[in-house]
């Protein structure tokens, strides 16, 4: 375990922001992680996974611990289901492809989401009608304060839309080291209700739908709309889709009858932030190297050398414009640090 000093984080965050860590260490096992957490080199510890859901606006004055613990293991299986464990440092999409290659179903709708397995529960990643919580059994984590290990069941995690206990009450307190999933070997529960998926399956001329086909459709859709962080720095959806009360929605809809929406419950409605941002005139706009993606207004992009502060200024301007035009607050989905 080698601790580096004044280490550039440019290749460790998908926005490609060139801030510096005061100290940096990559850990390959749970015991190395505990050792790093106990290190006296700096009182503050900063945990980094795939760096796909954060906007770094300043240098990180801490020991940055890069969780690079790898491994995938089948825990148990029967005729119809399999329980599989993946360590936190596994790349999420590669893990999804691995499960599909085994013929297992469950994670196909979550294909091509950037980031690592260990950070997926923090924001309960979700796409096309499936969220991580629907497939997770439990996760293991190590306490930052004293290195003790704890298992969290799905209900312990207090999952919500892009939300969990790890973003709230336990923020910064635990490092997730492994996640256990229950997947299907037969009788897969397929989610094809999103129009974009149905259209893509039709384009691909798929009739007998298997999980792999849904994954291929999701990959094609995401490639059309979402930029590849290797080519254009970004962090996926930058904002959450706002959820407003039915009463507020009724007023909104009278003014903007063309707006897309989804009913969340009898009392709440979700409005796509991408639509609001596009209507506010930001889609495809560029301010220096900080910009809004041309195919999906919910995604902020770094065209090269944008700083975290420039991207954050853009985000604040977008929030203010959406608030002024629609009276709706949009909040970041990514962690702004
Ligand atoms: N829209 C626009 N303009 C835009 C973008 C979207 O008008 O620039 C409208 C579309 O017309 C559509 C609606 O907004 O009617 C929804 O768009 P889309 O299907 O692309 O989904 P989204 O709500 O923008 C969410 C997730 C994505 C996830 C997709 C598919 C959030 C914050 N984002 O996006 O997640 O892939 O649904 O399920 O919930 C991510 O979290 O990083 C992410 C990409």
CSV table of C-alpha atoms and ligand atoms in Angstrom, one decimal:
chain,number,residue,atom,x,y,z
A,1,UNK,CA,0.0,0.0,0.0
A,2,UNK,CA,1.7,3.1,-1.2
A,3,UNK,CA,0.6,6.6,-0.2
A,4,UNK,CA,1.2,9.3,-2.8
A,5,UNK,CA,1.4,13.0,-2.1
A,6,UNK,CA,-0.1,15.9,-4.1
A,7,UNK,CA,-1.8,13.4,-6.5
A,8,UNK,CA,-3.9,14.6,-9.4
A,9,UNK,CA,-7.4,13.2,-9.4
A,10,UNK,CA,-8.1,14.0,-13.0
A,11,UNK,CA,-8.2,10.3,-14.0
A,12,UNK,CA,-10.3,9.4,-11.0
A,13,UNK,CA,-13.4,11.5,-11.7
A,14,UNK,CA,-15.5,11.1,-14.8
A,15,UNK,CA,-15.8,14.9,-15.2
A,16,UNK,CA,-12.0,14.9,-15.7
A,17,UNK,CA,-11.5,17.8,-13.2
A,18,UNK,CA,-7.9,18.4,-12.4
A,19,UNK,CA,-7.9,18.9,-8.7
A,20,UNK,CA,-5.3,17.5,-6.4
A,21,UNK,CA,-5.5,15.1,-3.4
A,22,UNK,CA,-3.2,16.1,-0.5
A,23,UNK,CA,-2.6,12.3,0.0
A,24,UNK,CA,-3.8,9.4,-2.1
A,25,UNK,CA,-3.8,5.6,-1.7
A,26,UNK,CA,-5.4,2.8,-3.7
A,27,UNK,CA,-6.5,-0.2,-1.6
A,28,UNK,CA,-6.9,-3.7,-3.0
A,29,UNK,CA,-8.4,-5.5,0.0
A,30,UNK,CA,-10.6,-5.0,3.1
A,31,UNK,CA,-7.6,-5.2,5.3
A,32,UNK,CA,-5.7,-2.5,3.3
A,33,UNK,CA,-8.8,-0.4,3.5
A,34,UNK,CA,-8.8,-0.7,7.3
A,35,UNK,CA,-5.1,0.1,7.4
A,36,UNK,CA,-5.7,3.2,5.3
A,37,UNK,CA,-8.6,4.3,7.4
A,38,UNK,CA,-6.4,4.1,10.5
A,39,UNK,CA,-3.5,6.0,8.9
A,40,UNK,CA,-2.3,8.9,11.0
A,41,UNK,CA,-1.0,10.7,7.9
A,42,UNK,CA,-4.1,13.0,7.7
A,43,UNK,CA,-7.0,13.2,10.1
A,44,UNK,CA,-9.5,13.4,7.2
A,45,UNK,CA,-10.3,10.5,5.0
A,46,UNK,CA,-12.1,10.9,1.6
A,47,UNK,CA,-13.5,7.7,0.0
A,48,UNK,CA,-13.4,7.5,-3.8
A,49,UNK,CA,-14.9,4.7,-6.0
A,50,UNK,CA,-15.3,5.2,-9.7
A,51,UNK,CA,-15.6,9.0,-9.3
A,52,UNK,CA,-18.7,8.9,-11.5
A,53,UNK,CA,-21.1,10.8,-9.3
A,54,UNK,CA,-19.1,13.7,-8.0
A,55,UNK,CA,-18.2,17.3,-9.0
A,56,UNK,CA,-14.9,18.3,-7.4
A,57,UNK,CA,-14.7,22.0,-7.0
A,58,UNK,CA,-11.5,22.3,-5.0
A,59,UNK,CA,-8.4,20.4,-4.0
A,60,UNK,CA,-9.1,17.6,-1.5
A,61,UNK,CA,-7.2,18.2,1.7
A,62,UNK,CA,-7.5,14.6,3.1
A,63,UNK,CA,-6.1,11.1,2.6
A,64,UNK,CA,-8.1,10.1,-0.5
A,65,UNK,CA,-8.7,6.3,-0.4
A,66,UNK,CA,-9.4,4.8,-3.8
A,67,UNK,CA,-11.5,1.6,-3.2
A,68,UNK,CA,-10.0,-0.9,-5.7
A,69,UNK,CA,-11.1,-4.2,-4.1
A,70,UNK,CA,-11.9,-6.6,-6.9
A,71,UNK,CA,-13.7,-10.0,-7.2
A,72,UNK,CA,-16.9,-11.7,-8.1
A,73,UNK,CA,-18.2,-14.8,-6.3
A,74,UNK,CA,-21.3,-17.0,-6.6
A,75,UNK,CA,-22.6,-17.4,-3.0
A,76,UNK,CA,-25.5,-19.9,-3.7
A,77,UNK,CA,-27.8,-21.0,-6.4
A,78,UNK,CA,-30.7,-23.3,-7.1
A,79,UNK,CA,-32.7,-24.1,-10.3
A,80,UNK,CA,-34.1,-20.7,-10.7
A,81,UNK,CA,-32.0,-18.1,-8.9
A,82,UNK,CA,-28.5,-17.3,-8.0
A,83,UNK,CA,-26.9,-15.1,-5.3
A,84,UNK,CA,-23.8,-13.4,-6.4
A,85,UNK,CA,-21.4,-11.1,-4.6
A,86,UNK,CA,-19.3,-8.4,-6.2
A,87,UNK,CA,-16.6,-6.5,-4.5
A,88,UNK,CA,-16.8,-2.7,-4.4
A,89,UNK,CA,-14.0,-1.9,-6.8
A,90,UNK,CA,-15.5,-3.9,-9.7
A,91,UNK,CA,-16.6,-1.7,-12.6
A,92,UNK,CA,-20.4,-1.7,-12.6
A,93,UNK,CA,-21.0,-2.2,-16.3
A,94,UNK,CA,-18.4,-5.0,-16.5
A,95,UNK,CA,-20.1,-6.7,-13.6
A,96,UNK,CA,-23.5,-6.4,-15.4
A,97,UNK,CA,-22.0,-7.9,-18.6
A,98,UNK,CA,-20.5,-10.8,-16.5
A,99,UNK,CA,-23.9,-11.7,-15.1
A,100,UNK,CA,-25.5,-11.5,-18.5
A,101,UNK,CA,-22.8,-13.8,-19.9
A,102,UNK,CA,-23.7,-16.4,-17.3
A,103,UNK,CA,-27.2,-16.2,-18.6
A,104,UNK,CA,-28.5,-14.4,-15.4
A,105,UNK,CA,-31.2,-11.8,-15.5
A,106,UNK,CA,-31.9,-8.8,-13.3
A,107,UNK,CA,-29.3,-6.2,-14.0
A,108,UNK,CA,-29.9,-5.7,-17.8
A,109,UNK,CA,-31.8,-2.4,-17.5
A,110,UNK,CA,-28.8,-1.0,-15.5
A,111,UNK,CA,-26.3,-1.6,-18.3
A,112,UNK,CA,-23.7,1.0,-19.1
A,113,UNK,CA,-24.2,3.1,-15.9
A,114,UNK,CA,-20.8,4.6,-15.1
A,115,UNK,CA,-19.2,3.9,-11.7
A,116,UNK,CA,-18.3,1.0,-9.5
A,117,UNK,CA,-20.3,-1.7,-7.7
A,118,UNK,CA,-19.5,-0.2,-4.3
A,119,UNK,CA,-20.9,3.2,-5.0
A,120,UNK,CA,-24.1,1.9,-6.7
A,121,UNK,CA,-26.0,1.6,-3.4
A,122,UNK,CA,-25.2,5.1,-2.3
A,123,UNK,CA,-27.5,6.7,-4.8
A,124,UNK,CA,-29.5,3.6,-5.6
A,125,UNK,CA,-28.7,3.7,-9.3
A,126,UNK,CA,-31.6,3.2,-11.5
A,127,UNK,CA,-32.7,3.2,-15.2
A,128,UNK,CA,-35.6,2.1,-17.4
A,129,UNK,CA,-37.8,0.9,-14.6
A,130,UNK,CA,-35.3,-0.9,-12.4
A,131,UNK,CA,-33.4,0.3,-9.4
A,132,UNK,CA,-30.4,-1.3,-7.6
A,133,UNK,CA,-32.6,-1.9,-4.5
A,134,UNK,CA,-34.8,-4.3,-6.6
A,135,UNK,CA,-31.9,-6.7,-7.1
A,136,UNK,CA,-29.8,-6.2,-4.0
A,137,UNK,CA,-29.9,-8.6,-1.1
A,138,UNK,CA,-27.4,-6.9,1.2
A,139,UNK,CA,-24.1,-5.0,1.3
A,140,UNK,CA,-21.1,-5.0,3.6
A,141,UNK,CA,-19.4,-1.9,4.8
A,142,UNK,CA,-16.5,-0.8,7.0
A,143,UNK,CA,-17.0,2.1,9.4
A,144,UNK,CA,-14.6,5.0,8.7
A,145,UNK,CA,-14.3,5.8,12.4
A,146,UNK,CA,-13.0,2.5,13.7
A,147,UNK,CA,-12.9,0.0,10.9
A,148,UNK,CA,-15.7,-2.3,12.2
A,149,UNK,CA,-17.6,-4.3,9.6
A,150,UNK,CA,-21.4,-4.1,9.3
A,151,UNK,CA,-23.9,-5.8,7.0
A,152,UNK,CA,-26.8,-3.7,5.7
A,153,UNK,CA,-30.0,-5.4,4.5
A,154,UNK,CA,-32.0,-3.6,1.8
A,155,UNK,CA,-34.4,-2.2,4.4
A,156,UNK,CA,-31.4,-1.0,6.5
A,157,UNK,CA,-30.3,1.1,3.5
A,158,UNK,CA,-33.5,3.2,3.5
A,159,UNK,CA,-33.5,3.4,-0.3
A,160,UNK,CA,-35.4,6.0,-2.2
A,161,UNK,CA,-35.2,7.6,-5.7
A,162,UNK,CA,-31.5,8.3,-6.1
A,163,UNK,CA,-31.2,8.1,-2.4
A,164,UNK,CA,-30.1,6.0,0.6
A,165,UNK,CA,-29.0,6.1,4.2
A,166,UNK,CA,-25.4,6.5,2.8
A,167,UNK,CA,-26.4,9.9,1.4
A,168,UNK,CA,-28.2,11.0,4.5
A,169,UNK,CA,-27.7,9.9,8.1
A,170,UNK,CA,-24.6,7.8,7.4
A,171,UNK,CA,-23.0,10.1,4.9
A,172,UNK,CA,-19.3,9.7,4.9
A,173,UNK,CA,-19.4,7.2,7.8
A,174,UNK,CA,-19.2,3.9,5.9
A,175,UNK,CA,-17.2,2.5,3.0
A,176,UNK,CA,-19.1,-0.2,1.1
A,177,UNK,CA,-16.9,-3.1,0.4
A,178,UNK,CA,-19.2,-5.7,-1.3
A,179,UNK,CA,-22.7,-6.0,-2.6
A,180,UNK,CA,-24.8,-9.2,-2.8
A,181,UNK,CA,-27.5,-9.5,-5.5
A,182,UNK,CA,-30.2,-12.1,-6.2
A,183,UNK,CA,-30.6,-12.7,-9.9
A,184,UNK,CA,-32.7,-15.1,-12.0
A,185,UNK,CA,-31.6,-18.1,-14.0
A,186,UNK,CA,-35.0,-18.8,-15.5
A,187,UNK,CA,-38.4,-16.9,-15.5
A,188,UNK,CA,-36.6,-13.6,-15.8
A,189,UNK,CA,-38.6,-10.5,-14.7
A,190,UNK,CA,-38.2,-8.3,-17.7
A,191,UNK,CA,-38.9,-4.6,-17.7
A,192,UNK,CA,-39.6,-3.3,-21.2
A,193,UNK,CA,-42.3,-0.8,-20.3
A,194,UNK,CA,-40.2,2.2,-21.3
A,195,UNK,CA,-41.1,3.3,-24.8
A,196,UNK,CA,-37.5,3.8,-25.8
A,197,UNK,CA,-36.7,0.2,-24.9
A,198,UNK,CA,-39.7,-1.2,-26.9
A,199,UNK,CA,-38.7,0.9,-29.9
A,200,UNK,CA,-35.1,-0.2,-29.7
A,201,UNK,CA,-36.1,-3.9,-29.4
A,202,UNK,CA,-38.3,-3.5,-32.5
A,203,UNK,CA,-35.4,-1.8,-34.4
A,204,UNK,CA,-33.2,-4.7,-33.4
A,205,UNK,CA,-35.9,-7.1,-34.6
A,206,UNK,CA,-36.0,-9.0,-31.3
A,207,UNK,CA,-38.9,-11.3,-30.8
A,208,UNK,CA,-38.0,-13.8,-28.1
A,209,UNK,CA,-36.8,-11.3,-25.5
A,210,UNK,CA,-33.9,-12.3,-23.2
A,211,UNK,CA,-32.1,-10.2,-20.6
A,212,UNK,CA,-29.2,-9.8,-23.0
A,213,UNK,CA,-31.4,-8.2,-25.7
A,214,UNK,CA,-32.7,-5.6,-23.1
A,215,UNK,CA,-29.1,-4.9,-22.2
A,216,UNK,CA,-28.2,-4.3,-25.9
A,217,UNK,CA,-31.2,-2.0,-26.3
A,218,UNK,CA,-30.2,0.0,-23.2
A,219,UNK,CA,-26.6,0.3,-24.4
A,220,UNK,CA,-27.8,1.5,-27.8
A,221,UNK,CA,-30.2,4.1,-26.2
A,222,UNK,CA,-27.6,5.3,-23.7
A,223,UNK,CA,-24.9,5.6,-26.4
A,224,UNK,CA,-27.3,7.8,-28.4
A,225,UNK,CA,-28.2,10.2,-25.6
A,226,UNK,CA,-25.4,10.1,-23.0
A,227,UNK,CA,-21.8,11.0,-23.7
A,228,UNK,CA,-19.0,8.5,-23.0
A,229,UNK,CA,-16.9,10.0,-20.1
A,230,UNK,CA,-13.8,8.7,-21.8
A,231,UNK,CA,-14.6,11.1,-24.7
A,232,UNK,CA,-16.4,13.9,-23.0
A,233,UNK,CA,-16.2,14.4,-19.2
A,234,UNK,CA,-19.5,14.1,-17.5
A,235,UNK,CA,-21.3,12.5,-14.5
A,236,UNK,CA,-24.5,11.2,-16.1
A,237,UNK,CA,-27.6,13.0,-14.9
A,238,UNK,CA,-26.4,16.0,-13.0
A,239,UNK,CA,-29.8,16.9,-11.4
A,240,UNK,CA,-32.6,14.7,-10.0
A,241,UNK,CA,-35.9,14.8,-11.7
A,242,UNK,CA,-38.0,17.0,-9.4
A,243,UNK,CA,-41.0,15.5,-7.6
A,244,UNK,CA,-43.8,18.0,-6.9
A,245,UNK,CA,-47.2,17.8,-5.2
A,246,UNK,CA,-50.3,17.0,-7.3
A,247,UNK,CA,-51.6,20.5,-6.5
A,248,UNK,CA,-48.4,22.2,-7.7
A,249,UNK,CA,-48.5,20.0,-10.8
A,250,UNK,CA,-52.0,20.9,-11.7
A,251,UNK,CA,-51.0,24.6,-11.7
A,252,UNK,CA,-47.8,23.8,-13.7
A,253,UNK,CA,-49.8,21.7,-16.2
A,254,UNK,CA,-52.3,24.5,-16.9
A,255,UNK,CA,-49.3,26.7,-17.9
A,256,UNK,CA,-47.3,24.0,-19.7
A,257,UNK,CA,-49.7,21.4,-21.0
A,258,UNK,CA,-47.1,19.9,-23.3
A,259,UNK,CA,-44.6,19.0,-20.5
A,260,UNK,CA,-43.9,15.3,-20.0
A,261,UNK,CA,-44.5,13.8,-16.5
A,262,UNK,CA,-44.8,10.6,-14.5
A,263,UNK,CA,-47.2,9.9,-11.7
A,264,UNK,CA,-45.2,8.8,-8.7
A,265,UNK,CA,-48.1,8.3,-6.4
A,266,UNK,CA,-51.7,9.7,-5.9
A,267,UNK,CA,-50.2,12.8,-4.4
A,268,UNK,CA,-46.9,13.4,-6.3
A,269,UNK,CA,-45.7,13.8,-9.8
A,270,UNK,CA,-42.2,13.7,-11.3
A,271,UNK,CA,-41.2,16.1,-14.1
A,272,UNK,CA,-38.1,15.4,-16.2
A,273,UNK,CA,-35.5,18.0,-15.3
A,274,UNK,CA,-34.1,17.5,-18.8
A,275,UNK,CA,-37.3,19.0,-20.3
A,276,UNK,CA,-37.2,21.9,-17.9
A,277,UNK,CA,-33.6,22.7,-18.7
A,278,UNK,CA,-34.1,22.4,-22.4
A,279,UNK,CA,-37.1,24.7,-22.2
A,280,UNK,CA,-34.9,27.2,-20.3
A,281,UNK,CA,-32.7,27.3,-23.3
A,282,UNK,CA,-29.6,25.5,-22.0
A,283,UNK,CA,-29.5,22.4,-24.1
A,284,UNK,CA,-26.2,22.2,-26.1
A,285,UNK,CA,-25.0,25.5,-24.7
A,286,UNK,CA,-21.4,26.0,-23.8
A,287,UNK,CA,-19.8,28.6,-21.4
A,288,UNK,CA,-16.0,28.2,-21.9
A,289,UNK,CA,-15.4,24.5,-21.4
A,290,UNK,CA,-18.4,24.0,-19.2
A,291,UNK,CA,-21.5,22.9,-21.1
A,292,UNK,CA,-24.8,21.1,-21.3
A,293,UNK,CA,-24.9,18.0,-23.5
A,294,UNK,CA,-26.5,18.5,-26.9
A,295,UNK,CA,-28.6,15.3,-26.7
A,296,UNK,CA,-29.6,15.3,-23.1
A,297,UNK,CA,-30.0,18.5,-21.1
A,298,UNK,CA,-29.8,16.7,-17.8
A,299,UNK,CA,-26.1,16.0,-18.4
A,300,UNK,CA,-23.4,18.7,-17.8
A,301,UNK,CA,-20.2,18.2,-19.7
A,302,UNK,CA,-16.5,19.2,-19.5
A,303,UNK,CA,-15.3,20.1,-23.0
A,304,UNK,CA,-11.7,20.0,-21.9
A,305,UNK,CA,-10.4,22.1,-19.1
A,306,UNK,CA,-13.5,23.3,-17.2
A,307,UNK,CA,-12.9,23.7,-13.5
A,308,UNK,CA,-15.3,22.3,-11.0
A,309,UNK,CA,-16.2,25.8,-10.0
A,310,UNK,CA,-17.1,26.7,-13.6
A,311,UNK,CA,-19.4,23.7,-13.9
A,312,UNK,CA,-21.0,24.5,-10.5
A,313,UNK,CA,-21.6,28.1,-11.6
A,314,UNK,CA,-23.3,26.7,-14.7
A,315,UNK,CA,-25.4,24.4,-12.5
A,316,UNK,CA,-26.5,27.3,-10.3
A,317,UNK,CA,-27.4,29.4,-13.3
A,318,UNK,CA,-29.5,26.5,-14.6
A,319,UNK,CA,-31.2,26.1,-11.3
A,320,UNK,CA,-32.0,29.8,-11.1
A,321,UNK,CA,-33.4,29.9,-14.7
A,322,UNK,CA,-35.6,26.8,-14.1
A,323,UNK,CA,-36.9,28.3,-10.9
A,324,UNK,CA,-37.7,31.6,-12.5
A,325,UNK,CA,-39.4,30.1,-15.5
A,326,UNK,CA,-41.3,27.3,-13.9
A,327,UNK,CA,-41.2,27.9,-10.1
A,328,UNK,CA,-39.6,24.5,-9.7
A,329,UNK,CA,-36.4,23.8,-7.7
A,330,UNK,CA,-34.1,21.2,-9.2
A,331,UNK,CA,-31.3,19.8,-7.0
A,332,UNK,CA,-28.1,18.0,-8.0
A,333,UNK,CA,-28.0,14.3,-8.1
A,334,UNK,CA,-24.2,14.3,-8.0
A,335,UNK,CA,-22.2,15.1,-4.9
A,336,UNK,CA,-20.7,18.5,-5.1
A,337,UNK,CA,-17.5,18.8,-3.1
B,1,LIG,N1,-36.2,15.5,-22.1
B,1,LIG,C1,-36.2,16.6,-22.8
B,1,LIG,N2,-35.0,17.2,-23.1
B,1,LIG,C2,-33.8,16.7,-22.7
B,1,LIG,C3,-33.8,15.5,-22.0
B,1,LIG,C4,-35.1,14.9,-21.7
B,1,LIG,O1,-37.3,17.2,-23.2
B,1,LIG,O2,-32.8,17.3,-23.0
B,1,LIG,C5,-37.5,14.8,-21.8
B,1,LIG,C6,-37.7,13.6,-22.8
B,1,LIG,O3,-38.4,14.0,-23.9
B,1,LIG,C7,-38.5,12.6,-22.0
B,1,LIG,C8,-38.1,12.9,-20.6
B,1,LIG,O4,-37.5,14.2,-20.6
B,1,LIG,O5,-39.8,12.8,-22.2
B,1,LIG,C9,-37.3,11.9,-19.9
B,1,LIG,O6,-36.1,11.7,-20.5
B,1,LIG,P1,-35.2,10.3,-20.4
B,1,LIG,O7,-36.0,9.2,-20.8
B,1,LIG,O8,-34.0,10.6,-21.2
B,1,LIG,O9,-35.0,10.2,-18.9
B,1,LIG,P2,-34.5,11.2,-17.8
B,1,LIG,O10,-35.7,11.4,-16.8
B,1,LIG,O11,-33.9,12.4,-18.4
B,1,LIG,C10,-33.7,9.3,-16.1
B,1,LIG,C11,-32.5,9.1,-15.2
B,1,LIG,C12,-31.4,8.5,-16.1
B,1,LIG,C13,-31.9,7.2,-16.7
B,1,LIG,C14,-33.2,7.5,-17.5
B,1,LIG,C15,-33.8,6.2,-18.0
B,1,LIG,C16,-32.6,10.6,-13.4
B,1,LIG,C17,-32.0,11.9,-12.8
B,1,LIG,N3,-32.1,10.3,-14.6
B,1,LIG,O12,-33.4,10.4,-17.0
B,1,LIG,O13,-30.3,8.2,-15.2
B,1,LIG,O14,-30.9,6.6,-17.5
B,1,LIG,O15,-34.2,8.2,-16.7
B,1,LIG,O16,-34.4,5.5,-17.0
B,1,LIG,O17,-33.5,10.0,-12.8
B,1,LIG,C18,-28.2,9.0,-14.3
B,1,LIG,O18,-28.8,8.9,-13.2
B,1,LIG,O19,-27.0,9.3,-14.5
B,1,LIG,C19,-29.0,8.6,-15.5
B,1,LIG,C20,-28.6,8.8,-16.7
